[in-house]
Every structure is written in C-alpha cells, then in structure tokens.
Amino acid sequence: MPRISTLLLFTIGILFGTINAQDSQALTGYIVTKNNYHLTGAIGLIEHTQYGSMVEFINDFGTPYFLHPALIKGFVFFEGPAISAYESKYYRNTWMFLRLQYSGENISLLQTPETLVKYEWFNGNLVAHDKKIVQYWVELPGDRILPLKKLGFRRQMKRLMSDTAPRLSRLIGKKGYRFKDLYTILEAYDKECAKGKRRL
C-alpha cells in the first residue's frame, strides 16, 4: 500500500479547507474508515484536482473535516432514493475518490468526478479553473484499476477479456458490444467469469 505523510495530508487539508470555506449543500451520508467503521454525518464538497481528490465530511456534531482518499476507504451519501458511493483508489502516485457505477464479482466500473478543478498561481493569487471531464475506470480482482477510454475502447477491452472471456472478447466492437453498451458488456463479462469458476 502506498504511504503518504500525515503532515502532507494535513497541509493539503488546510489548503482545501481555506479555499473552500464556504457553504455547501451537504447531503446525509457516512464515511467508511480504514478499519471498516461507518461514521455518520453529511457529505459536502467533493473536489477533484490535478493533485488528487478531497471530500468535506461534516460529523454529527457539525464539525467539518476535509479528508484525503488515503485516510478513508470511501464514503456514501443519499439524494432522495438514490445512493452514491465513492471509493478511495490509487493509480500512478495519485490518490482519487472514484464513484462506483457498476459493481460485479469480477469487474467494476468507476468514474472520476465530472468536474476537474485546476489550481494555478496568477499574480500572486491562487486561481481555480473548472473543466468538465468524463473518465471511466475498470477495476479487476486484486484492486487493479485501469483507465477506460472511448478512443481505443475496442482494442483495450479485447485485450482485457481475451484470456478470461474469449467468446465475449471476439464480440467487442460489434453491434451491441460498443462503448455505448458498456454496462451490457460488463454484465456479460461477469456471467462469463462466473461460468468459468463453476466449471472449475
């Protein structure tokens, strides 16, 4: 597991807390600690930047904290009947909170927060610029995550599935098995892997 210094996390938390010390529309939810405890409260600002991710957690006493993904396993919040779950992930020296979009036994789909905030110094001031992004990730057994891009999707998915689901791999790129059919492909992959396990 990658290590990150407590001092660095504290400094990042102070930076985010200073920049974002504003009212946010917090939603009821909880964080999941490293030892799997659920701490209830509210989830406020979720921020994704060129430096990684942070989330604002307000505990049941009303105290706000800005948490780095290295400190918790993830968090959940509720919007009416809808439930949103984010998990802490590490990829190439960067910690991120990724939203869980599909969860299977053999493959999961996650998504980066849709707004990337880029911080830059300009004339002695720290200025934030928002940029809309769509970035998906697939997670395989062993906590291995890979970025999934629309460009090159066919080649990437074929390579990913060729050993464990060869029949499905040959269908990728054909009608009904393209990028827009991603959820269908993931469900089919889970079923194929389950069949293989039963045969063993």
GROMACS .gro file of C-alpha atoms in nm:
model
  200
    1MET     CA    1   0.000   0.000   0.000
    2PRO     CA    2   0.145   0.341  -0.094
    3ARG     CA    3   0.243   0.559   0.202
    4ILE     CA    4   0.173   0.929   0.237
    5SER     CA    5   0.292   1.152   0.519
    6THR     CA    6   0.046   1.280   0.779
    7LEU     CA    7   0.199   1.628   0.751
    8LEU     CA    8   0.138   1.635   0.375
    9LEU     CA    9  -0.225   1.527   0.421
   10PHE     CA   10  -0.274   1.790   0.691
   11THR     CA   11  -0.126   2.061   0.467
   12ILE     CA   12  -0.347   1.958   0.173
   13GLY     CA   13  -0.650   1.954   0.403
   14ILE     CA   14  -0.575   2.305   0.527
   15LEU     CA   15  -0.531   2.425   0.167
   16PHE     CA   16  -0.865   2.279   0.056
   17GLY     CA   17  -1.034   2.396   0.373
   18THR     CA   18  -0.911   2.751   0.318
   19ILE     CA   19  -1.006   2.758  -0.048
   20ASN     CA   20  -1.346   2.602   0.004
   21ALA     CA   21  -1.450   2.750   0.337
   22GLN     CA   22  -1.797   2.825   0.203
   23ASP     CA   23  -2.148   2.692   0.248
   24SER     CA   24  -2.204   2.373   0.053
   25GLN     CA   25  -2.521   2.174   0.015
   26ALA     CA   26  -2.427   1.878   0.233
   27LEU     CA   27  -2.616   1.551   0.198
   28THR     CA   28  -2.676   1.286   0.463
   29GLY     CA   29  -2.425   1.006   0.444
   30TYR     CA   30  -2.126   0.843   0.606
   31ILE     CA   31  -1.758   0.773   0.560
   32VAL     CA   32  -1.600   0.427   0.575
   33THR     CA   33  -1.281   0.419   0.781
   34LYS     CA   34  -0.976   0.206   0.706
   35ASN     CA   35  -1.094  -0.047   0.966
   36ASN     CA   36  -1.446  -0.059   0.814
   37TYR     CA   37  -1.631   0.156   1.068
   38HIS     CA   38  -1.915   0.373   0.935
   39LEU     CA   39  -1.910   0.728   1.074
   40THR     CA   40  -2.239   0.906   1.006
   41GLY     CA   41  -2.282   1.272   0.926
   42ALA     CA   42  -2.306   1.463   0.599
   43ILE     CA   43  -2.103   1.478   0.281
   44GLY     CA   44  -2.036   1.824   0.144
   45LEU     CA   45  -1.793   1.933  -0.122
   46ILE     CA   46  -1.623   1.668  -0.336
   47GLU     CA   47  -1.328   1.817  -0.516
   48HIS     CA   48  -1.109   1.658  -0.783
   49THR     CA   49  -0.796   1.849  -0.883
   50GLN     CA   50  -0.467   1.793  -1.062
   51TYR     CA   51  -0.329   1.697  -0.720
   52GLY     CA   52  -0.594   1.432  -0.639
   53SER     CA   53  -0.927   1.436  -0.456
   54MET     CA   54  -1.068   1.565  -0.128
   55VAL     CA   55  -1.410   1.537   0.035
   56GLU     CA   56  -1.575   1.750   0.300
   57PHE     CA   57  -1.722   1.539   0.581
   58ILE     CA   58  -1.937   1.704   0.849
   59ASN     CA   59  -1.978   1.483   1.155
   60ASP     CA   60  -2.294   1.455   1.367
   61PHE     CA   61  -2.170   1.738   1.591
   62GLY     CA   62  -2.144   1.974   1.292
   63THR     CA   63  -1.764   1.977   1.274
   64PRO     CA   64  -1.633   1.983   0.913
   65TYR     CA   65  -1.325   1.790   0.800
   66PHE     CA   66  -1.155   1.778   0.462
   67LEU     CA   67  -1.044   1.420   0.401
   68HIS     CA   68  -0.788   1.284   0.158
   69PRO     CA   69  -0.859   0.943  -0.005
   70ALA     CA   70  -0.554   0.790   0.163
   71LEU     CA   71  -0.723   0.838   0.502
   72ILE     CA   72  -1.052   0.652   0.440
   73LYS     CA   73  -1.189   0.367   0.230
   74GLY     CA   74  -1.463   0.579   0.083
   75PHE     CA   75  -1.794   0.749   0.151
   76VAL     CA   76  -2.165   0.726   0.071
   77PHE     CA   77  -2.439   0.988   0.051
   78PHE     CA   78  -2.812   0.987  -0.020
   79GLU     CA   79  -3.010   1.205  -0.263
   80GLY     CA   80  -3.371   1.103  -0.205
   81PRO     CA   81  -3.392   0.734  -0.301
   82ALA     CA   82  -3.061   0.748  -0.490
   83ILE     CA   83  -2.741   0.628  -0.325
   84SER     CA   84  -2.397   0.745  -0.439
   85ALA     CA   85  -2.086   0.556  -0.331
   86TYR     CA   86  -1.726   0.670  -0.379
   87GLU     CA   87  -1.419   0.455  -0.317
   88SER     CA   88  -1.058   0.556  -0.247
   89LYS     CA   89  -0.828   0.440  -0.527
   90TYR     CA   90  -0.458   0.477  -0.602
   91TYR     CA   91  -0.316   0.497  -0.953
   92ARG     CA   92   0.031   0.606  -1.060
   93ASN     CA   93   0.122   0.802  -0.749
   94THR     CA   94  -0.217   0.972  -0.723
   95TRP     CA   95  -0.498   0.909  -0.475
   96MET     CA   96  -0.854   0.965  -0.601
   97PHE     CA   97  -1.215   0.928  -0.497
   98LEU     CA   98  -1.396   0.739  -0.775
   99ARG     CA   99  -1.772   0.695  -0.798
  100LEU     CA  100  -1.890   0.336  -0.818
  101GLN     CA  101  -2.111   0.291  -1.126
  102TYR     CA  102  -2.122  -0.088  -1.159
  103SER     CA  103  -2.012  -0.349  -0.908
  104GLY     CA  104  -1.967  -0.713  -1.010
  105GLU     CA  105  -1.778  -1.006  -0.864
  106ASN     CA  106  -1.515  -0.997  -1.138
  107ILE     CA  107  -1.518  -0.642  -1.269
  108SER     CA  108  -1.637  -0.300  -1.153
  109LEU     CA  109  -1.684   0.033  -1.326
  110LEU     CA  110  -1.591   0.359  -1.156
  111GLN     CA  111  -1.598   0.720  -1.267
  112THR     CA  112  -1.389   1.025  -1.186
  113PRO     CA  113  -1.588   1.324  -1.052
  114GLU     CA  114  -1.717   1.507  -1.358
  115THR     CA  115  -1.556   1.841  -1.275
  116LEU     CA  116  -1.179   1.880  -1.259
  117VAL     CA  117  -1.067   2.188  -1.067
  118LYS     CA  118  -0.724   2.310  -1.174
  119TYR     CA  119  -0.542   2.543  -0.936
  120GLU     CA  120  -0.284   2.788  -1.070
  121TRP     CA  121  -0.097   3.084  -0.925
  122PHE     CA  122  -0.176   3.407  -1.110
  123ASN     CA  123  -0.034   3.743  -1.000
  124GLY     CA  124   0.029   3.605  -0.652
  125ASN     CA  125  -0.323   3.462  -0.613
  126LEU     CA  126  -0.439   3.102  -0.626
  127VAL     CA  127  -0.700   3.081  -0.904
  128ALA     CA  128  -0.932   2.785  -0.970
  129HIS     CA  129  -1.049   2.683  -1.317
  130ASP     CA  130  -1.326   2.424  -1.368
  131LYS     CA  131  -1.312   2.174  -1.652
  132LYS     CA  132  -1.579   1.914  -1.736
  133ILE     CA  133  -1.440   1.564  -1.785
  134VAL     CA  134  -1.574   1.212  -1.841
  135GLN     CA  135  -1.327   0.950  -1.725
  136TYR     CA  136  -1.418   0.588  -1.652
  137TRP     CA  137  -1.210   0.320  -1.481
  138VAL     CA  138  -1.243  -0.057  -1.465
  139GLU     CA  139  -1.139  -0.246  -1.154
  140LEU     CA  140  -1.031  -0.608  -1.169
  141PRO     CA  141  -0.966  -0.857  -0.887
  142GLY     CA  142  -0.666  -0.763  -0.677
  143ASP     CA  143  -0.764  -0.393  -0.657
  144ARG     CA  144  -0.617  -0.331  -1.003
  145ILE     CA  145  -0.770  -0.028  -1.174
  146LEU     CA  146  -0.725   0.079  -1.534
  147PRO     CA  147  -0.841   0.398  -1.711
  148LEU     CA  148  -1.102   0.321  -1.976
  149LYS     CA  149  -1.106   0.550  -2.279
  150LYS     CA  150  -1.357   0.576  -2.563
  151LEU     CA  151  -1.071   0.611  -2.809
  152GLY     CA  152  -0.915   0.266  -2.834
  153PHE     CA  153  -1.201   0.105  -2.636
  154ARG     CA  154  -1.232  -0.194  -2.870
  155ARG     CA  155  -0.864  -0.285  -2.852
  156GLN     CA  156  -0.843  -0.230  -2.478
  157MET     CA  157  -1.150  -0.440  -2.391
  158LYS     CA  158  -1.049  -0.721  -2.623
  159ARG     CA  159  -0.708  -0.740  -2.458
  160LEU     CA  160  -0.860  -0.721  -2.110
  161MET     CA  161  -1.109  -1.003  -2.173
  162SER     CA  162  -0.920  -1.228  -2.413
  163ASP     CA  163  -0.791  -1.474  -2.151
  164THR     CA  164  -1.090  -1.495  -1.916
  165ALA     CA  165  -1.381  -1.448  -2.161
  166PRO     CA  166  -1.254  -1.521  -2.517
  167ARG     CA  167  -1.601  -1.562  -2.668
  168LEU     CA  168  -1.708  -1.221  -2.537
  169SER     CA  169  -1.376  -1.069  -2.643
  170ARG     CA  170  -1.449  -1.158  -3.006
  171LEU     CA  171  -1.780  -0.969  -2.990
  172ILE     CA  172  -1.631  -0.638  -2.871
  173GLY     CA  173  -1.674  -0.371  -3.137
  174LYS     CA  174  -1.973  -0.541  -3.300
  175LYS     CA  175  -2.331  -0.415  -3.274
  176GLY     CA  176  -2.448  -0.430  -2.915
  177TYR     CA  177  -2.091  -0.453  -2.783
  178ARG     CA  178  -1.958  -0.100  -2.831
  179PHE     CA  179  -1.865   0.176  -2.586
  180LYS     CA  180  -2.228   0.285  -2.552
  181ASP     CA  181  -2.311  -0.073  -2.444
  182LEU     CA  182  -2.054  -0.067  -2.164
  183TYR     CA  183  -2.288  -0.185  -1.886
  184THR     CA  184  -2.414  -0.473  -2.102
  185ILE     CA  185  -2.054  -0.578  -2.171
  186LEU     CA  186  -1.961  -0.569  -1.803
  187GLU     CA  187  -2.263  -0.778  -1.704
  188ALA     CA  188  -2.182  -1.030  -1.978
  189TYR     CA  189  -1.821  -1.046  -1.861
  190ASP     CA  190  -1.928  -1.116  -1.504
  191LYS     CA  191  -2.151  -1.401  -1.622
  192GLU     CA  192  -1.873  -1.550  -1.835
  193CYS     CA  193  -1.628  -1.542  -1.545
  194ALA     CA  194  -1.887  -1.700  -1.315
  195LYS     CA  195  -1.935  -1.985  -1.563
  196GLY     CA  196  -1.561  -2.045  -1.569
  197LYS     CA  197  -1.547  -2.062  -1.190
  198ARG     CA  198  -1.834  -2.311  -1.176
  199ARG     CA  199  -1.657  -2.535  -1.429
  200LEU     CA  200  -1.351  -2.542  -1.202
   0.00000   0.00000   0.00000
